[in-house]
CSV table of N, CA and C in Angstrom, one decimal:
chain,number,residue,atom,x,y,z
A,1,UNK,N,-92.7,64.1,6.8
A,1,UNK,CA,-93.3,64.6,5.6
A,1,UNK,C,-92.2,65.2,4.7
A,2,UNK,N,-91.4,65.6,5.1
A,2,UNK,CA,-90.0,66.7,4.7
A,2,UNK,C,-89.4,65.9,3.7
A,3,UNK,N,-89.2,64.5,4.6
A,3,UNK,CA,-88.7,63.0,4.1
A,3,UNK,C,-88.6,62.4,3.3
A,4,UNK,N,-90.0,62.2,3.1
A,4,UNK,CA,-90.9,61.2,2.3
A,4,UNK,C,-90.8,62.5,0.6
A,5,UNK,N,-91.1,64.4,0.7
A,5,UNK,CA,-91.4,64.5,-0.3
A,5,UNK,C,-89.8,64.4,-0.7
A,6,UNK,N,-88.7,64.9,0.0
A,6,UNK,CA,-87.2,64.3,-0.4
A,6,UNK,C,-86.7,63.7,-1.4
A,7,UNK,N,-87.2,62.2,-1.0
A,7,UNK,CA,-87.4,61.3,-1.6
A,7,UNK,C,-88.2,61.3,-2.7
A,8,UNK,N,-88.7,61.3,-2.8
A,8,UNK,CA,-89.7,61.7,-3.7
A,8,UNK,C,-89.7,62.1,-5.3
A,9,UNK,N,-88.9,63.5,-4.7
A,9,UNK,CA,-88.3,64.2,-6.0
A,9,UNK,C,-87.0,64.4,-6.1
A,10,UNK,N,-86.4,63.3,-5.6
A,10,UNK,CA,-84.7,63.4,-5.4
A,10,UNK,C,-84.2,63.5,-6.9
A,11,UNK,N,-84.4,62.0,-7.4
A,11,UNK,CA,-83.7,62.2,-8.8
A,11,UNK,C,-84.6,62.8,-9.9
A,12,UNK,N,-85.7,63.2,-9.6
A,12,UNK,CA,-86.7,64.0,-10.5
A,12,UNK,C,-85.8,64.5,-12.0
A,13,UNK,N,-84.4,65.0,-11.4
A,13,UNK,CA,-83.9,65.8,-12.7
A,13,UNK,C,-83.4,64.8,-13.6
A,14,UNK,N,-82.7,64.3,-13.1
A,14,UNK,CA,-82.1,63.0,-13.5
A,14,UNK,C,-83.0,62.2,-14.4
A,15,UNK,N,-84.0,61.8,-14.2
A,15,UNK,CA,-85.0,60.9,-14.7
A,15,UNK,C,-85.6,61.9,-15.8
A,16,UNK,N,-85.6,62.7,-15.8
A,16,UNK,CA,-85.8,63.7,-17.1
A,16,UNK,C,-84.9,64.0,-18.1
A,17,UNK,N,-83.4,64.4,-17.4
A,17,UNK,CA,-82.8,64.8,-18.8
A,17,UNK,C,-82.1,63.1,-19.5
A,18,UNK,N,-82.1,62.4,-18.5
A,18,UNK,CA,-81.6,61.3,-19.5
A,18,UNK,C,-81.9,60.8,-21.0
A,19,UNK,N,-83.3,60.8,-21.0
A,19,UNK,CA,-83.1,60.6,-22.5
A,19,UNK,C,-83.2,61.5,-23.7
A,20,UNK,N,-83.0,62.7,-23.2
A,20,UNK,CA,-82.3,63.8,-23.6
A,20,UNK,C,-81.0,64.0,-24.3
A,21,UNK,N,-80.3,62.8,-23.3
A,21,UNK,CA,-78.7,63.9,-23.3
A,21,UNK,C,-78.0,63.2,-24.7
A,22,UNK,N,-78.4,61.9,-25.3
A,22,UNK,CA,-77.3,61.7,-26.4
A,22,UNK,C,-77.9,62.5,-27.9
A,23,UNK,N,-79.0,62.5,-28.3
A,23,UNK,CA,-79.8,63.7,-29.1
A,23,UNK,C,-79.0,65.2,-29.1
A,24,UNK,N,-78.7,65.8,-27.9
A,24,UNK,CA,-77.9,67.0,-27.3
A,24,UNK,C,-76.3,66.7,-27.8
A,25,UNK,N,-76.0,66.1,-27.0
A,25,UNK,CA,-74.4,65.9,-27.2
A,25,UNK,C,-74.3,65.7,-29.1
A,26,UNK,N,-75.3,64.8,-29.4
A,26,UNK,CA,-74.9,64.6,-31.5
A,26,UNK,C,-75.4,65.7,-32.1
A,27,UNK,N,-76.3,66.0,-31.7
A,27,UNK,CA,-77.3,66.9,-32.7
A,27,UNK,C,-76.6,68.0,-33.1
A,28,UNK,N,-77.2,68.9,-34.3
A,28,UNK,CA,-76.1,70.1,-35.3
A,28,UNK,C,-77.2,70.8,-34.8
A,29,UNK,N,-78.5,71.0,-34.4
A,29,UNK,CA,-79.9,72.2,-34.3
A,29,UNK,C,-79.7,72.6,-33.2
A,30,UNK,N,-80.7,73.3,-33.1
A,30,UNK,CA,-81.2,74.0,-31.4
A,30,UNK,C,-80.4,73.9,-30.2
A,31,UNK,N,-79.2,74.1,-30.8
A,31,UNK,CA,-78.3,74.5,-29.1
A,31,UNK,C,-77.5,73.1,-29.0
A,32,UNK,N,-78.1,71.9,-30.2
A,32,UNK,CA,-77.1,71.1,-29.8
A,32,UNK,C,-75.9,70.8,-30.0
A,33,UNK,N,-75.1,69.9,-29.9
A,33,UNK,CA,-73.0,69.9,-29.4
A,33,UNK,C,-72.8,69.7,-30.6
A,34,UNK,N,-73.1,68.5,-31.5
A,34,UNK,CA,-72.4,68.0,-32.8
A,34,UNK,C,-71.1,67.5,-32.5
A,35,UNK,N,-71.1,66.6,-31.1
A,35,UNK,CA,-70.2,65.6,-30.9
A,35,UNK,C,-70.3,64.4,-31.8
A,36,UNK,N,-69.2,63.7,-32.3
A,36,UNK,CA,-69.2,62.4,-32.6
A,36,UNK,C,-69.2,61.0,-31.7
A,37,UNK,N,-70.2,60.2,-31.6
A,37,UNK,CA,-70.2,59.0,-31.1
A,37,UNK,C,-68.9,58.7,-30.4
A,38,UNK,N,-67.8,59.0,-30.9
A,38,UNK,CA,-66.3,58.3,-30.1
A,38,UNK,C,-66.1,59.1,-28.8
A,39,UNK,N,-66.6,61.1,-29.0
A,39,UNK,CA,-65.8,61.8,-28.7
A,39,UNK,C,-67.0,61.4,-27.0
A,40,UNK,N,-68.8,61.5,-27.2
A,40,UNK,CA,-69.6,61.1,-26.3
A,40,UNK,C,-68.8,59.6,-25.5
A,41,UNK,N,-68.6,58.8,-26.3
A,41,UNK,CA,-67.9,58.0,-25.6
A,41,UNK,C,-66.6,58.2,-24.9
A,42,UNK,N,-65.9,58.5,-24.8
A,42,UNK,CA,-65.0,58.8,-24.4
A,42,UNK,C,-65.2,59.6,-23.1
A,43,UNK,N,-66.3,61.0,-23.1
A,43,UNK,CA,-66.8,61.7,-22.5
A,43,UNK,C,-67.5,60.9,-21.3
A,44,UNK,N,-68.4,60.2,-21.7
A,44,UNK,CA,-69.5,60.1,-20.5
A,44,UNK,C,-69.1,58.6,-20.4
A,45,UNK,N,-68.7,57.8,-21.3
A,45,UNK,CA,-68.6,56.2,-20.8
A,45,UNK,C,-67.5,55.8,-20.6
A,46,UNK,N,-66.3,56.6,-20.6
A,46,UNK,CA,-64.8,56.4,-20.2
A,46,UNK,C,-64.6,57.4,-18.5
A,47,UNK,N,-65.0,58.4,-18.7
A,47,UNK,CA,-64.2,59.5,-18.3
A,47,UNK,C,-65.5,59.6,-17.1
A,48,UNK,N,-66.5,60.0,-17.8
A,48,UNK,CA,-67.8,59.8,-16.6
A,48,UNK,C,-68.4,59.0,-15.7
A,49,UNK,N,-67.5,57.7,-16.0
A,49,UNK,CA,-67.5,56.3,-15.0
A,49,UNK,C,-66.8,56.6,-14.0
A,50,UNK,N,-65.2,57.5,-14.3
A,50,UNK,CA,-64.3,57.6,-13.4
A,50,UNK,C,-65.0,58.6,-12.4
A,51,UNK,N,-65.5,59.6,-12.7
A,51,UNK,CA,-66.3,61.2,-12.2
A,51,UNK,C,-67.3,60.6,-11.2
A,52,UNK,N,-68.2,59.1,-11.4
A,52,UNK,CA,-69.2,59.0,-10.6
A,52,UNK,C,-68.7,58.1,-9.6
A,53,UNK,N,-67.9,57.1,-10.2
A,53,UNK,CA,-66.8,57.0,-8.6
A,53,UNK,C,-66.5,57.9,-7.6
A,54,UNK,N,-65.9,58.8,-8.1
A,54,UNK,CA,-65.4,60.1,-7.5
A,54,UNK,C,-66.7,60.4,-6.7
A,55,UNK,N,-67.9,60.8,-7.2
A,55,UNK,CA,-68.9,61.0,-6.3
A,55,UNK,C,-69.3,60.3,-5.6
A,56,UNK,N,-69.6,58.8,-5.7
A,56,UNK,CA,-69.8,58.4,-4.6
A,56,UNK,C,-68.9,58.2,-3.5
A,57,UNK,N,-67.9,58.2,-3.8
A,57,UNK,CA,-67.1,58.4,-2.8
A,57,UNK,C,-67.2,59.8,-1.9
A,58,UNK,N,-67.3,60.8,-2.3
A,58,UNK,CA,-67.6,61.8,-2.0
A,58,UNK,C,-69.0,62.0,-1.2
A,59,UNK,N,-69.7,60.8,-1.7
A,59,UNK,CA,-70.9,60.8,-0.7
A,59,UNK,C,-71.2,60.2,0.1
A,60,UNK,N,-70.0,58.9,0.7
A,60,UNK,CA,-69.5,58.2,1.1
A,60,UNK,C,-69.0,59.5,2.7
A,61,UNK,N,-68.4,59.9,2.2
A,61,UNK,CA,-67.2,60.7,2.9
A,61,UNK,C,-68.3,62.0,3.9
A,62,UNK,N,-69.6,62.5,2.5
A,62,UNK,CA,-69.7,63.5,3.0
A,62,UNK,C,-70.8,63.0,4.3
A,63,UNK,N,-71.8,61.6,4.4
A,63,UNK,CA,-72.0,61.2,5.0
A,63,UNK,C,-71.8,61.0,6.6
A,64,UNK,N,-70.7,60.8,6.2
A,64,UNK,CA,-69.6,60.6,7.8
A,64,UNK,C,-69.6,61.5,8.5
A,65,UNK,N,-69.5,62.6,7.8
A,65,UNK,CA,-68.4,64.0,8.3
A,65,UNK,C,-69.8,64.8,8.6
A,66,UNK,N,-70.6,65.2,7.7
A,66,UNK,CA,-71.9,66.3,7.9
A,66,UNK,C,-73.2,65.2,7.8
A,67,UNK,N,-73.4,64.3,8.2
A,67,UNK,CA,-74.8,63.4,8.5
A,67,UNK,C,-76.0,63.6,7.5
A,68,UNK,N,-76.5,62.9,7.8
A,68,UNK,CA,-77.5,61.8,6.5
A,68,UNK,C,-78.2,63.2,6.2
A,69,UNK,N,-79.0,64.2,6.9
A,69,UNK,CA,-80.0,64.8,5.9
A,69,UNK,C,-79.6,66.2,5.7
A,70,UNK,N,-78.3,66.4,6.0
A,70,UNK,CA,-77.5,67.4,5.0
A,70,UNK,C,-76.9,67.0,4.2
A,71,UNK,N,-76.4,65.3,3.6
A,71,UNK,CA,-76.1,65.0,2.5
A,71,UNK,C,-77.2,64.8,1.5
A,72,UNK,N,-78.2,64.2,2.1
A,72,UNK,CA,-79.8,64.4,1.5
A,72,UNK,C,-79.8,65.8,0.8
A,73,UNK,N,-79.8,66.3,1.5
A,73,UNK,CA,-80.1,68.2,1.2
A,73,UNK,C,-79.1,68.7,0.0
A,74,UNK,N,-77.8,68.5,0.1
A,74,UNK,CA,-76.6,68.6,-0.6
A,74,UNK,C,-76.4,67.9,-1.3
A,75,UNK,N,-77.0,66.5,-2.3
A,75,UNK,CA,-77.1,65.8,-2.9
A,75,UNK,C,-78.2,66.2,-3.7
A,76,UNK,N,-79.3,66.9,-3.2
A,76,UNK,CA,-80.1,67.4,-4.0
A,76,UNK,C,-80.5,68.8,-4.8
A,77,UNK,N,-79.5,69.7,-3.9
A,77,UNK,CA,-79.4,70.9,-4.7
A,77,UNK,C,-78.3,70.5,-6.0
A,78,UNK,N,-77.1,69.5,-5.6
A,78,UNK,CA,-76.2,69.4,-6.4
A,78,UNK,C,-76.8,68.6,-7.7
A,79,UNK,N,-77.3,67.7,-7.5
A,79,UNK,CA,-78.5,67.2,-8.9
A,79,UNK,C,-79.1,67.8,-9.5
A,80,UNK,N,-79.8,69.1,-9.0
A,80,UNK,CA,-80.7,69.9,-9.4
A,80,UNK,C,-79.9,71.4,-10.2
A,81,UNK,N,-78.4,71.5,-9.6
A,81,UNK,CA,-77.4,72.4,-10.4
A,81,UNK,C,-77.0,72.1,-11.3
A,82,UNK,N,-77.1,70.4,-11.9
A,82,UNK,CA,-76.2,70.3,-13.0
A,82,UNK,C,-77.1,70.4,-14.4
A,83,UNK,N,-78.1,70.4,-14.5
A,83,UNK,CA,-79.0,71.2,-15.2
A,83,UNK,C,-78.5,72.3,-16.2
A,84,UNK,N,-77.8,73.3,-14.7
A,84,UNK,CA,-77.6,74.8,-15.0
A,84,UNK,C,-76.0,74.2,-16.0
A,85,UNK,N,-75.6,73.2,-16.1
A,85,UNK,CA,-74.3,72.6,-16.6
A,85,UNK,C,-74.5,72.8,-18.1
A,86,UNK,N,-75.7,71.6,-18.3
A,86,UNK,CA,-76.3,71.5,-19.5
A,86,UNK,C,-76.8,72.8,-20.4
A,87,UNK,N,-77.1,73.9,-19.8
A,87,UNK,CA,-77.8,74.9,-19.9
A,87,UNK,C,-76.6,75.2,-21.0
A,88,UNK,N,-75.8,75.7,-19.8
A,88,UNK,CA,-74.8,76.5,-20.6
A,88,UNK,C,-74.0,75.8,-21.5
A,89,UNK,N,-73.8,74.7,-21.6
A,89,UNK,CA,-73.5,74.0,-23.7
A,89,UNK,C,-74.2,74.6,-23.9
A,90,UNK,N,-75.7,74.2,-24.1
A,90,UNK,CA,-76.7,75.0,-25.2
A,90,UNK,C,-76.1,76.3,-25.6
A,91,UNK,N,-76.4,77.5,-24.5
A,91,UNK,CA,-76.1,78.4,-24.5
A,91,UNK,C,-74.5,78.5,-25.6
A,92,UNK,N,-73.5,77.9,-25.7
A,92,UNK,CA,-72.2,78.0,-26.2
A,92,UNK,C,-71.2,77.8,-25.1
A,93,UNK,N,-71.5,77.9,-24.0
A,93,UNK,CA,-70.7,77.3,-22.8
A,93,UNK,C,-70.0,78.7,-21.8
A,94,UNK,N,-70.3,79.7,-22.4
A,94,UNK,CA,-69.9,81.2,-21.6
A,94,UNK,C,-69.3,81.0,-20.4
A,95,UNK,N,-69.8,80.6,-19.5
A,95,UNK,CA,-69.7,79.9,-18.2
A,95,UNK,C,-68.4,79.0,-18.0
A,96,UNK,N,-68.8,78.0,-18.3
A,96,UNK,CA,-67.8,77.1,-18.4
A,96,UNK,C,-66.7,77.0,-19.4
A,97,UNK,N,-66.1,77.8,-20.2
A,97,UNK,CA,-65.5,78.6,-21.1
A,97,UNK,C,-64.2,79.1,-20.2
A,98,UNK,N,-65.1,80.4,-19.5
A,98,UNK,CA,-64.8,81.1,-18.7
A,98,UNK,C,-63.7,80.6,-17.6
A,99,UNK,N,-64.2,79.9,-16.9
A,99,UNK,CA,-63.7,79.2,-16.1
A,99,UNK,C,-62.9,78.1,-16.4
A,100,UNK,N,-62.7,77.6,-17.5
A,100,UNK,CA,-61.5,76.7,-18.0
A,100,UNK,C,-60.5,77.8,-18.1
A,101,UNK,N,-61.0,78.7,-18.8
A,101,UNK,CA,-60.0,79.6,-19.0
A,101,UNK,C,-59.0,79.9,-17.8
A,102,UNK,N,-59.8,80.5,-16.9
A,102,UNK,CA,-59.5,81.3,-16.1
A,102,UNK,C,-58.4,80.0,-15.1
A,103,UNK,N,-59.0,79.0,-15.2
A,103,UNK,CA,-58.1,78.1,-14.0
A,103,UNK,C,-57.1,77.3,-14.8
A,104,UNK,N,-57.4,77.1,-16.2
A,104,UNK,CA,-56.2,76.3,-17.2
A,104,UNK,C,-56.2,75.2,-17.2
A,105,UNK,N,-57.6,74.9,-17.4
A,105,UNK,CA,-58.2,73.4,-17.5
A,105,UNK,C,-57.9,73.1,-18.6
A,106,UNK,N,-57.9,74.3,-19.9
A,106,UNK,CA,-58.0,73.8,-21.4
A,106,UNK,C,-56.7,73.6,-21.6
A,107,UNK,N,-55.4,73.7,-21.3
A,107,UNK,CA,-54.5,73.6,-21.2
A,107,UNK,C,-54.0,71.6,-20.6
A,108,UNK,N,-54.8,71.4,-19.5
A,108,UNK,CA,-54.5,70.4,-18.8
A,108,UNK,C,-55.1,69.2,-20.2
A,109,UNK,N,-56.1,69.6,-20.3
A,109,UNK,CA,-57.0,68.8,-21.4
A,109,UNK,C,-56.4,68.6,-22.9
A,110,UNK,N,-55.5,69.4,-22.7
A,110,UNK,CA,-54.7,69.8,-24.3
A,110,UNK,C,-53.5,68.5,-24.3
A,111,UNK,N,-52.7,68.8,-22.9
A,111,UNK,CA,-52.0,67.7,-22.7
A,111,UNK,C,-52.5,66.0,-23.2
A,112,UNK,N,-53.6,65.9,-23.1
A,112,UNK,CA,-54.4,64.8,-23.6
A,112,UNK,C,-54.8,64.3,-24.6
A,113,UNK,N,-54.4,65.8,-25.7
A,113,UNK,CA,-54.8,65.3,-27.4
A,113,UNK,C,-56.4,65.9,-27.3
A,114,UNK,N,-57.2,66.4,-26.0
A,114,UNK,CA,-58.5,66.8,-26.3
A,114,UNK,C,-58.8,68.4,-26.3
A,115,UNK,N,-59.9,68.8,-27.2
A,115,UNK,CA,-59.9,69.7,-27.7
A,115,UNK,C,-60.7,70.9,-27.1
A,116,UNK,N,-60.7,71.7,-27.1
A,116,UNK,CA,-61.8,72.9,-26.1
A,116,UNK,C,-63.5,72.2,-26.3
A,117,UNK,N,-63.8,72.0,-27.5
A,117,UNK,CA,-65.5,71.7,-27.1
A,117,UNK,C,-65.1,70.3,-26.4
A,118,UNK,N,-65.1,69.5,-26.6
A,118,UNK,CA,-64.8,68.2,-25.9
A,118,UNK,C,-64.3,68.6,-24.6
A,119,UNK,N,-63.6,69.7,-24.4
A,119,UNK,CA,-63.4,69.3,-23.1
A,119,UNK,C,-64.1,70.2,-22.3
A,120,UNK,N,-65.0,70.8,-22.8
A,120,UNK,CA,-66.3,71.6,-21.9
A,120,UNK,C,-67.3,70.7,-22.1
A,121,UNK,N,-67.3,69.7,-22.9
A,121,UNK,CA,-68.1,69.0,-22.5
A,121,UNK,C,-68.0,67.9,-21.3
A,122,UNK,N,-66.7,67.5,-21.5
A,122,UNK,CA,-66.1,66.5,-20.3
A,122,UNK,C,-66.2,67.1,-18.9
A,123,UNK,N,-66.2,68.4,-19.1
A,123,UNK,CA,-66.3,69.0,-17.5
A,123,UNK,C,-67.8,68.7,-16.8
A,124,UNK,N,-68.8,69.6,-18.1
A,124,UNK,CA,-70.3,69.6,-17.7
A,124,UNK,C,-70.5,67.8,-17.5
A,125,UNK,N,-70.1,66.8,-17.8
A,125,UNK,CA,-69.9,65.5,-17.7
A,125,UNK,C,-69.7,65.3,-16.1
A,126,UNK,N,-68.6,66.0,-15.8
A,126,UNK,CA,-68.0,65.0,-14.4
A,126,UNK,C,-68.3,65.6,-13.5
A,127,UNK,N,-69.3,67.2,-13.8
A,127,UNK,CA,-70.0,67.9,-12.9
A,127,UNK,C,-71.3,66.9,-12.8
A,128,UNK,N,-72.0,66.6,-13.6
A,128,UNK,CA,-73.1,66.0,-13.7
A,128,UNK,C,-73.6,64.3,-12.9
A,129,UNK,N,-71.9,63.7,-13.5
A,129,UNK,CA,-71.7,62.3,-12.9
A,129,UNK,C,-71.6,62.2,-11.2
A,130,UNK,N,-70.2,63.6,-11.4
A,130,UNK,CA,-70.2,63.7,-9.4
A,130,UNK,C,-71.0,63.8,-8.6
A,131,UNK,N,-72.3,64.7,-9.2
A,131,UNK,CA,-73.4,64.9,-8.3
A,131,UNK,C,-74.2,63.8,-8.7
A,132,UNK,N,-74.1,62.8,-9.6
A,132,UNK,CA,-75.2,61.9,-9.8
A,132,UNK,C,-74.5,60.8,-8.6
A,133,UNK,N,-73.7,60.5,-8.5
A,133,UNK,CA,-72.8,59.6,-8.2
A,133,UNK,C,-72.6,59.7,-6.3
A,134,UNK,N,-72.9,61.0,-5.9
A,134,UNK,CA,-73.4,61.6,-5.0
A,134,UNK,C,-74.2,61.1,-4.5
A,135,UNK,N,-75.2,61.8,-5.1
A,135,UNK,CA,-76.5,61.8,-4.8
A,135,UNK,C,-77.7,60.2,-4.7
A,136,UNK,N,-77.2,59.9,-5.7
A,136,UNK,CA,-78.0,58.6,-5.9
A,136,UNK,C,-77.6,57.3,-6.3
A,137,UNK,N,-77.0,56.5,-5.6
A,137,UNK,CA,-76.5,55.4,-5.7
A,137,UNK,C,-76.8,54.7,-4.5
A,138,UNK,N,-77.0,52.9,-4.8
A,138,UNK,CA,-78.2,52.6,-3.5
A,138,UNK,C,-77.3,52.1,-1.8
A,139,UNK,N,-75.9,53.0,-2.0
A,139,UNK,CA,-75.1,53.3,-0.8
A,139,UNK,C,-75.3,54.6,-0.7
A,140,UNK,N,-76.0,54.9,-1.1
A,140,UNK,CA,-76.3,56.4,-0.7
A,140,UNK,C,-77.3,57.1,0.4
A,141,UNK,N,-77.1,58.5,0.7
A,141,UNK,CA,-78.0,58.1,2.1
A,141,UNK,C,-79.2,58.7,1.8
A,142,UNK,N,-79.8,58.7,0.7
A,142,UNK,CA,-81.0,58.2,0.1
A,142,UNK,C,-81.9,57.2,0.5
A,143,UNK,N,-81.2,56.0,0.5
A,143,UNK,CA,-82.1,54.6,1.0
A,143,UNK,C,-82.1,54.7,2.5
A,144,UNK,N,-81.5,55.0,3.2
A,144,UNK,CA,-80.8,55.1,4.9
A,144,UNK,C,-82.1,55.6,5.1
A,145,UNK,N,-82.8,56.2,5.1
A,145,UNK,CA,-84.1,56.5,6.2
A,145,UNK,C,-85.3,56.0,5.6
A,146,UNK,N,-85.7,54.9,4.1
A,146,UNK,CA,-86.2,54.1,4.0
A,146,UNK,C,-85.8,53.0,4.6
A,147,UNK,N,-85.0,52.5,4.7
A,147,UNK,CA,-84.2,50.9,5.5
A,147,UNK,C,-84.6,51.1,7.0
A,148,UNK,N,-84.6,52.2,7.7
A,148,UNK,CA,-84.7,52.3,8.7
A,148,UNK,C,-86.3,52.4,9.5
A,149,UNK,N,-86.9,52.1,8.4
A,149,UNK,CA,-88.2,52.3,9.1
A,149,UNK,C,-88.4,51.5,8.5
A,150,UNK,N,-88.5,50.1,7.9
A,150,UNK,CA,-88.5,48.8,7.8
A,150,UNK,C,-88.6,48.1,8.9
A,151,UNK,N,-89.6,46.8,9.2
A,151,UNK,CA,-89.1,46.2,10.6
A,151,UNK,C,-88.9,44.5,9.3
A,152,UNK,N,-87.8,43.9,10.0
A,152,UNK,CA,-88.0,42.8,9.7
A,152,UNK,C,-89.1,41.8,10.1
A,153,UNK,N,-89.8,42.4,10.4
A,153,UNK,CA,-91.3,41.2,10.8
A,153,UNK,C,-91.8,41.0,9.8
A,154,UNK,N,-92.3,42.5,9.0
A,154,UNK,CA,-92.9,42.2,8.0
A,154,UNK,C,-92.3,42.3,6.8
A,155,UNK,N,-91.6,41.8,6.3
A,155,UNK,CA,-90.5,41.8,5.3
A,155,UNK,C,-90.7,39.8,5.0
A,156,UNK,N,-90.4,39.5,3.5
A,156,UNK,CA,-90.6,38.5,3.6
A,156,UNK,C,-89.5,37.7,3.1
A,157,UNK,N,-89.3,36.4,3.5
A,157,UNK,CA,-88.0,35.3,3.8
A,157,UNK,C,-87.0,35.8,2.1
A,158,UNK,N,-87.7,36.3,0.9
A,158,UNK,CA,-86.7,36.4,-0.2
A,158,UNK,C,-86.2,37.9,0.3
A,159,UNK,N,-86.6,38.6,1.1
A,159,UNK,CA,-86.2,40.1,1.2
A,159,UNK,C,-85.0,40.2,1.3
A,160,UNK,N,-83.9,41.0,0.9
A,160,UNK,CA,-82.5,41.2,1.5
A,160,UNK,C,-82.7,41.6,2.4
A,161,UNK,N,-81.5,41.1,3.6
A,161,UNK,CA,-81.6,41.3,4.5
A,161,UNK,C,-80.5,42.6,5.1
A,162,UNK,N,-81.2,43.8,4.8
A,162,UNK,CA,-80.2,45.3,4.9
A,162,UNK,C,-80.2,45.3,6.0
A,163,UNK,N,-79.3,45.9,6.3
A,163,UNK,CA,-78.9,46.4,8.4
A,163,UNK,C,-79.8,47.8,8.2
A,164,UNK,N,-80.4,47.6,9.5
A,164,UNK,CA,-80.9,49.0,10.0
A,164,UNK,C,-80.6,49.3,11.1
């Protein structure tokens, strides 16, 4: 039962803020970025492609090392934090401000030609992707305890044929 609601409400967050997030990132009102089209691109369709590799790999790895239903577990609090990502743009980015500062991210980013909002954006970005990229991709161990209670008896001749 633990399993099944797991599953369930794994990407719940995900499937919410998505058609959210480009409104957010363009918009000038209510807490939103007032990024430009190039800079979002750049952001989440250059940079955030690389970030969700990175996660799955990462969920690849964490798989191995700590087993299927503590990456379950840890795949889903991490989906469920990046939220608190988005939060704090609205907010003005206090948080993640903070923490560029403090570790000299804005500096590394500067090297780049990119600029402090852009590049708090790019962060809440590759926090967002890594845990997406984590968490839910269909090598992820997400499907692994659906596949496995599958029998091929009843499965029919077009079904892929997944290892369990």
């Amino acid at each position: 039962m633990i399993v099944l609601g797991l599953i369930l409400t794994y990407r719940i967050t995900d499937g919410v803020w998505g058609p959210f997030a480009f409104p957010f990132y363009m918009g000038d009102t209510g807490g939103a970025l007032g990024h430009t089209k190039t800079e979002i691109a750049l952001a989440s369709k250059t940079f955030g492609v690389v970030m969700t590799i990175v996660g799955i790999a990462l969920g690849g790895w964490a798989l191995l090392v700590v087993g299927r239903m503590a990456s379950l577990l840890l795949g889903a609090i991490l989906s469920a934090a990046t939220n608190l990502l988005m939060m704090d743009l609205a907010l003005g980015a206090p948080v993640i401000g903070a923490v560029m500062s403090a570790t000299g991210l804005y500096k590394l980013f500067g090297l780049f030609g990119v600029g402090e909002p852009l590049a708090r954006l790019m962060l809440a970005i590759a926090g967002e992707n890594i845990a997406g990229g984590f968490a839910g991709r269909p090598s992820s161990p997400i499907c692994r305890p659906c596949r496995t209670r599958c029998s091929a008896r009843f499965s029919s001749p077009s079904s892929p044929p997944w290892p369990c």
